mmCIF file with all atom_site columns, C-alpha atoms in Angstrom:
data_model
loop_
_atom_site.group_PDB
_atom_site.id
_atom_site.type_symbol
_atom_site.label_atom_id
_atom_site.label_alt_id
_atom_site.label_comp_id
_atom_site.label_asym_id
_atom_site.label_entity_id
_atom_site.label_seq_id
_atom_site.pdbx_PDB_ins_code
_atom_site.Cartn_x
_atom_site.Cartn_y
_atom_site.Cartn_z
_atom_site.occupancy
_atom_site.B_iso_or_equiv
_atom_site.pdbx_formal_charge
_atom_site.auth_seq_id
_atom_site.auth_comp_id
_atom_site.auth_asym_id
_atom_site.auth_atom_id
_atom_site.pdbx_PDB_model_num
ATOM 1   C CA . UNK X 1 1   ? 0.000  0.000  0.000   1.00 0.00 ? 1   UNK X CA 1
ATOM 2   C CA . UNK X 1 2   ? 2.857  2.631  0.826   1.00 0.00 ? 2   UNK X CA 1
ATOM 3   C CA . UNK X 1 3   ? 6.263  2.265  -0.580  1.00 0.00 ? 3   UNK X CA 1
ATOM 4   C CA . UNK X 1 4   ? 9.277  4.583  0.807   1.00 0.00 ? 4   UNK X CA 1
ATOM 5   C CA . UNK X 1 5   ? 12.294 4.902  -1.293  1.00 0.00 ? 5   UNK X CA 1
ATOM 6   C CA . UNK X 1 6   ? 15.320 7.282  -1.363  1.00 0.00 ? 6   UNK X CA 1
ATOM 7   C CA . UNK X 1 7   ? 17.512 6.282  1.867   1.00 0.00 ? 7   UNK X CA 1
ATOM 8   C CA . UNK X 1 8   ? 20.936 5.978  2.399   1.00 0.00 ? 8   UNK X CA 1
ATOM 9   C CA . UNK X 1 9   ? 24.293 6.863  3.712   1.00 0.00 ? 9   UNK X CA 1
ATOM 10  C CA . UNK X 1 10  ? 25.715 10.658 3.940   1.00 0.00 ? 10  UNK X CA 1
ATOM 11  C CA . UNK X 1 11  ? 27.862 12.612 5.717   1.00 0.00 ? 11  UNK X CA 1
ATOM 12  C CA . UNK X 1 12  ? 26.711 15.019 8.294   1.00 0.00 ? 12  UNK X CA 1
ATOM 13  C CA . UNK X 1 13  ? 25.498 18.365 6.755   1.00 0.00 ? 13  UNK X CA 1
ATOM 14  C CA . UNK X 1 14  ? 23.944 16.299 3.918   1.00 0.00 ? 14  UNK X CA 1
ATOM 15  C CA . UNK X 1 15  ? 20.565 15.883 2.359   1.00 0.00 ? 15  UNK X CA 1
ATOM 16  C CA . UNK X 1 16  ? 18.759 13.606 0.950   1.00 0.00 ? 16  UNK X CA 1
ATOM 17  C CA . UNK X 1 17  ? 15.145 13.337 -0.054  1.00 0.00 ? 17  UNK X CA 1
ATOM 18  C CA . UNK X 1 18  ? 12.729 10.164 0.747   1.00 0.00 ? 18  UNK X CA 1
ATOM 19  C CA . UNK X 1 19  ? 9.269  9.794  -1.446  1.00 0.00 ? 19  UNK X CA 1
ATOM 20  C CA . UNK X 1 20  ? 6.477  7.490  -0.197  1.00 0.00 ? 20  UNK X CA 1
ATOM 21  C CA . UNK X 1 21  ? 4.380  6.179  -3.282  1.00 0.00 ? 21  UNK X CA 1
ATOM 22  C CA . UNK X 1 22  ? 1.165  4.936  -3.018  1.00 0.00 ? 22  UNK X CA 1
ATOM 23  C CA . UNK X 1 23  ? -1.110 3.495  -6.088  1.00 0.00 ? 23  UNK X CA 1
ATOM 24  C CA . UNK X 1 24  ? -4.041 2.867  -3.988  1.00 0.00 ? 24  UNK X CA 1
ATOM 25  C CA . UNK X 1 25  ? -7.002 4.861  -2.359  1.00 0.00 ? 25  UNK X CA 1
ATOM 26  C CA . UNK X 1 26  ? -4.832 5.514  0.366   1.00 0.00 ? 26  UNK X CA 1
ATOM 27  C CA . UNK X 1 27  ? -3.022 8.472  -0.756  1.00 0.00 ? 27  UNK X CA 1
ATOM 28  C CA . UNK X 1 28  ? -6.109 10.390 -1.174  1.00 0.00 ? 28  UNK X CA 1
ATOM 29  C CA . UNK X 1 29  ? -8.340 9.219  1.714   1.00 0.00 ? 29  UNK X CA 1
ATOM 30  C CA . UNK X 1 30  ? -5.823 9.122  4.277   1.00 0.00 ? 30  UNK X CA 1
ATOM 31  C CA . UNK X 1 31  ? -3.226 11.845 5.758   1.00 0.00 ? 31  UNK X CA 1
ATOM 32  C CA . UNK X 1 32  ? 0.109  10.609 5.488   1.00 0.00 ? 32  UNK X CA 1
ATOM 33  C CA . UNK X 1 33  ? 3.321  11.226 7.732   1.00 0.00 ? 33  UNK X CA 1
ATOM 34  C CA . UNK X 1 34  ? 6.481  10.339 8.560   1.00 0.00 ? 34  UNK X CA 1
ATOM 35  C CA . UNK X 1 35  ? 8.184  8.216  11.342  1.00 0.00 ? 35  UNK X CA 1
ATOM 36  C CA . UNK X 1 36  ? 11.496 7.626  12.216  1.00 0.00 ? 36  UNK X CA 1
ATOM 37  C CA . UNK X 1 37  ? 13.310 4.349  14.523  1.00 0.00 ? 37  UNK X CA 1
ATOM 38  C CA . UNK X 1 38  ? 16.494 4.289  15.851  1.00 0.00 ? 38  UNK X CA 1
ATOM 39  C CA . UNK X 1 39  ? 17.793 0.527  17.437  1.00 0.00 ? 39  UNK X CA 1
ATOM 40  C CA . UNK X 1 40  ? 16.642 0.156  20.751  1.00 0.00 ? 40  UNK X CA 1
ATOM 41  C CA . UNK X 1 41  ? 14.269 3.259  20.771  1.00 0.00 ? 41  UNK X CA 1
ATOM 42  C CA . UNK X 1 42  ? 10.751 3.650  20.044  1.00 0.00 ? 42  UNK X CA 1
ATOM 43  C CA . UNK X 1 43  ? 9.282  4.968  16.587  1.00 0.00 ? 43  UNK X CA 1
ATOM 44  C CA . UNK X 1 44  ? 9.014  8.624  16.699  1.00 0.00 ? 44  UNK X CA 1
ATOM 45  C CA . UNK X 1 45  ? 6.650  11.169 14.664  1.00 0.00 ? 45  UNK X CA 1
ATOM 46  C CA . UNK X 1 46  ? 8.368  13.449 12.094  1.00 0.00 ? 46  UNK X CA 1
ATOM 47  C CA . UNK X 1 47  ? 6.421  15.003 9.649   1.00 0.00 ? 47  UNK X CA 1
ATOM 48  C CA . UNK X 1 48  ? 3.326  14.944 8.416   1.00 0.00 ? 48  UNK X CA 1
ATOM 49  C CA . UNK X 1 49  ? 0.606  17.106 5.961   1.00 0.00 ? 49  UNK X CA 1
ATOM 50  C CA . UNK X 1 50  ? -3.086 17.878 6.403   1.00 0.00 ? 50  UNK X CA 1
ATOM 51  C CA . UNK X 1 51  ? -5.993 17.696 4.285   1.00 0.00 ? 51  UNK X CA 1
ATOM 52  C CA . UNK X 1 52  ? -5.716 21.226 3.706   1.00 0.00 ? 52  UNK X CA 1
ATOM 53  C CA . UNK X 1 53  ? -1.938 20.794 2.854   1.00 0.00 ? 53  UNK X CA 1
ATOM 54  C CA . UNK X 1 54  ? -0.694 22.036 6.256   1.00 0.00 ? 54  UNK X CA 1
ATOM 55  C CA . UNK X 1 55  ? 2.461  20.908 7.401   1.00 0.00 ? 55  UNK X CA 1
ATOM 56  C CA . UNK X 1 56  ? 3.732  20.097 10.630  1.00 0.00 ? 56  UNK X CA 1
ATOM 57  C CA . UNK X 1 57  ? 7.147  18.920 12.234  1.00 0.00 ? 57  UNK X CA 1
ATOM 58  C CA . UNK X 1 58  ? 8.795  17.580 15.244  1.00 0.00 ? 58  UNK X CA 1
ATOM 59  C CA . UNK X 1 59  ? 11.206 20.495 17.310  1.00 0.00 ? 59  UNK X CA 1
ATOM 60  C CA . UNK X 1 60  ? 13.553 17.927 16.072  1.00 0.00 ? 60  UNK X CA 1
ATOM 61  C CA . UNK X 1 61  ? 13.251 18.260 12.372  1.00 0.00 ? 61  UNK X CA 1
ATOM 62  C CA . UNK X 1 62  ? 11.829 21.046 12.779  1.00 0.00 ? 62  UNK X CA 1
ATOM 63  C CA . UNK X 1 63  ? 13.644 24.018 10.398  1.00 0.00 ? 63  UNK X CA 1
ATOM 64  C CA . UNK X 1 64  ? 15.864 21.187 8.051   1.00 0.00 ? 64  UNK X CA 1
ATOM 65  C CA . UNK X 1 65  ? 12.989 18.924 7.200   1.00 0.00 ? 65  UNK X CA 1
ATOM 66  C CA . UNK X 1 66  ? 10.377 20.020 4.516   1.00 0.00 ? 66  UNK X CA 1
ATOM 67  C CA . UNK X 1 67  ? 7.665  17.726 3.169   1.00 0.00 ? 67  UNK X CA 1
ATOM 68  C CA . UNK X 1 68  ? 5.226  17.794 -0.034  1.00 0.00 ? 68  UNK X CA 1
ATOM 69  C CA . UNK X 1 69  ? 3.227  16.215 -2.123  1.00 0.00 ? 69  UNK X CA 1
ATOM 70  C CA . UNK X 1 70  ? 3.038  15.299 -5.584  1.00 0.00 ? 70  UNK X CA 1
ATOM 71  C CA . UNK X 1 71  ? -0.701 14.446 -6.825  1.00 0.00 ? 71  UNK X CA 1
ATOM 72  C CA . UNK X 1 72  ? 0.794  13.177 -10.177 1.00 0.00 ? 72  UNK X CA 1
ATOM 73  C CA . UNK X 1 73  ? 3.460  11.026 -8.879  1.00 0.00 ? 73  UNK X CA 1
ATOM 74  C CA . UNK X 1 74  ? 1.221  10.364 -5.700  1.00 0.00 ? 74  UNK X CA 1
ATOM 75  C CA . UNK X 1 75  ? 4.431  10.740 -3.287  1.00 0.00 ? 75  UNK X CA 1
ATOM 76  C CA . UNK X 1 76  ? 4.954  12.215 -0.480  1.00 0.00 ? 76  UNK X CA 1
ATOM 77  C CA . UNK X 1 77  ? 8.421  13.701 -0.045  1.00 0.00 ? 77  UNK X CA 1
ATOM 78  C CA . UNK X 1 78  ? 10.487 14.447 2.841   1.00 0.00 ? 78  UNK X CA 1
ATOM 79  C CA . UNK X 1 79  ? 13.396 16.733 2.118   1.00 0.00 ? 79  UNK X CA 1
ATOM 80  C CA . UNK X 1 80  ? 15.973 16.675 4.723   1.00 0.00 ? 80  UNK X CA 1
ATOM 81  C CA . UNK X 1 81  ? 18.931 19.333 4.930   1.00 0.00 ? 81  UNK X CA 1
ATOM 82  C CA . UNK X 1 82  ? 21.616 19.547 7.179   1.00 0.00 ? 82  UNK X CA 1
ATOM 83  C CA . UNK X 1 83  ? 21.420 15.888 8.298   1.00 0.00 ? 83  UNK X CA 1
ATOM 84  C CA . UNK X 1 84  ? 22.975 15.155 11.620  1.00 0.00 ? 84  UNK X CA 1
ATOM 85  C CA . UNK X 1 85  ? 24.170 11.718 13.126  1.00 0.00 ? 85  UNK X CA 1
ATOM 86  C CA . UNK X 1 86  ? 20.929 11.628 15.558  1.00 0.00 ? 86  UNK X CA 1
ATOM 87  C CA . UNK X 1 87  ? 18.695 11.961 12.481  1.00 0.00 ? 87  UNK X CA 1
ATOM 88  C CA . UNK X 1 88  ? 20.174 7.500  11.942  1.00 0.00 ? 88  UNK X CA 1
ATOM 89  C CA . UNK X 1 89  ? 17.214 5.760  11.727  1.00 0.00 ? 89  UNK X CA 1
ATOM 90  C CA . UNK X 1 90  ? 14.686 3.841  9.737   1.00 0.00 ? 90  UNK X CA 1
ATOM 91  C CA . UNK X 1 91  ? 12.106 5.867  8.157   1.00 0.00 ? 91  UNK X CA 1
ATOM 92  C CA . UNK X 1 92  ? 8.562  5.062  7.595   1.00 0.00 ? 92  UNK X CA 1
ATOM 93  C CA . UNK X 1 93  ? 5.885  6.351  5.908   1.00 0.00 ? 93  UNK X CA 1
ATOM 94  C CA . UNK X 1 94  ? 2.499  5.976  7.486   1.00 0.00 ? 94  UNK X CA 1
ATOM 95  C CA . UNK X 1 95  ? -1.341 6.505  6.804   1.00 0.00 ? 95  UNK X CA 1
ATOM 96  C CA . UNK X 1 96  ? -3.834 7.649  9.013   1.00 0.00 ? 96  UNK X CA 1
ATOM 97  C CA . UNK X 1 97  ? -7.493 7.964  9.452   1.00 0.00 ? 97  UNK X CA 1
ATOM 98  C CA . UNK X 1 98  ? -7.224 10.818 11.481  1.00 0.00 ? 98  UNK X CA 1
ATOM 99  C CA . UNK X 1 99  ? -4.960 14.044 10.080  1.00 0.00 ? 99  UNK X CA 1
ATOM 100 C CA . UNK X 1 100 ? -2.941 15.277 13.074  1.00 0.00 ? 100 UNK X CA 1
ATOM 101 C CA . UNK X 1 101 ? -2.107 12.243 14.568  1.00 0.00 ? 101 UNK X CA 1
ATOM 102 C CA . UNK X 1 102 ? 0.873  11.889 16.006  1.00 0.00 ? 102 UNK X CA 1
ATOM 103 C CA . UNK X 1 103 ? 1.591  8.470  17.511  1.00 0.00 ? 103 UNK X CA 1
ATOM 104 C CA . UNK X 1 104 ? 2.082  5.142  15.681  1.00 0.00 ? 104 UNK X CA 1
ATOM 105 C CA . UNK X 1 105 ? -0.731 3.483  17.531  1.00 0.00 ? 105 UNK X CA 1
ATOM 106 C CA . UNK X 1 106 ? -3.061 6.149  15.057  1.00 0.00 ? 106 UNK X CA 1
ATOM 107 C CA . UNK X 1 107 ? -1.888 4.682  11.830  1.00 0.00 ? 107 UNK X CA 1
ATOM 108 C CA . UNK X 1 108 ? -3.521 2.170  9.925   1.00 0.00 ? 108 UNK X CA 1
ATOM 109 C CA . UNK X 1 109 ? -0.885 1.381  7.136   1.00 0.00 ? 109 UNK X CA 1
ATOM 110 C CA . UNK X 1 110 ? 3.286  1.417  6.691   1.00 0.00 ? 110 UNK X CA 1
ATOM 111 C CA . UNK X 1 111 ? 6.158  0.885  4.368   1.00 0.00 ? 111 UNK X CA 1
ATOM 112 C CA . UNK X 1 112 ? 8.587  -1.299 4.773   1.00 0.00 ? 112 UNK X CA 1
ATOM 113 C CA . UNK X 1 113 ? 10.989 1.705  5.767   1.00 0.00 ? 113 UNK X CA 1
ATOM 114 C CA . UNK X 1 114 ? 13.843 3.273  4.343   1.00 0.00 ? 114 UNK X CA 1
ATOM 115 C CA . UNK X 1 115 ? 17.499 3.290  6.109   1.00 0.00 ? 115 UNK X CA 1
ATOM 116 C CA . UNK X 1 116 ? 18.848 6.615  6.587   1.00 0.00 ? 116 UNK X CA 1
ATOM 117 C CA . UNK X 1 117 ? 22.543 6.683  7.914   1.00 0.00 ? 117 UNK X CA 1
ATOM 118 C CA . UNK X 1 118 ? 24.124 10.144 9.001   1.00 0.00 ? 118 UNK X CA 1
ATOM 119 C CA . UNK X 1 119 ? 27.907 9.312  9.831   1.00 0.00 ? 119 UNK X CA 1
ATOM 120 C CA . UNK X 1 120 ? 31.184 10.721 9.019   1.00 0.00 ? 120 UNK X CA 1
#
């Protein structure tokens, strides 16, 4: 149902951009986000966009990370600038009833993730 893409290893003070695709009703009925996981720690809220096209970020993210969506790819992209080692993690992309939800427990669907590795 989702599908993240566009992980991988840079240095710190890097970017790199992750799309979620989605083919299915999903990507217009639901509000989509993104979550991150570090080993040994709980998954975390990132990003995320409204209905109305809102956008909202963690104080973490907040500032570096940008997300949008493209209606004719049906993506949702997560632009990440000035990547630090603390932003190492999986990332998932996850749908949601509910727009403004912020916890995994809220989401319905996921990706299979998408390594991101900040490291010198």
């Amino acid at each position: 149902q989702l599908m993240e893409s566009g992980g991988g290893s840079v240095q710190p003070g890097g970017s790199l951009t992750l799309s979620c695709a989605s083919f299915t009703t999903i990507f217009t009925t639901y509000c989509l986000g993104w979550f991150r996981q570090a080993p040994g720690k709980e998954r975390e809220w990132v990003a995320g966009m409204d209905s109305d096209g809102s956008t909202n970020f963690a104080d973490s993210v907040k500032g570096r990370f940008t997300i949008s969506k493209d209606n004719t790819k049906r993506t949702l992209n997560l632009k990440m600038n000035d990547l630090k080692p603390d932003d190492t993690a999986m990332y998932y992309c996850g749908a949601a009833p509910v727009c403004g939800s912020y916890t995994s427990e809220e989401y319905d669907y996921w990706g299979q993730g998408t390594q991101v590795t900040v490291s010198s």
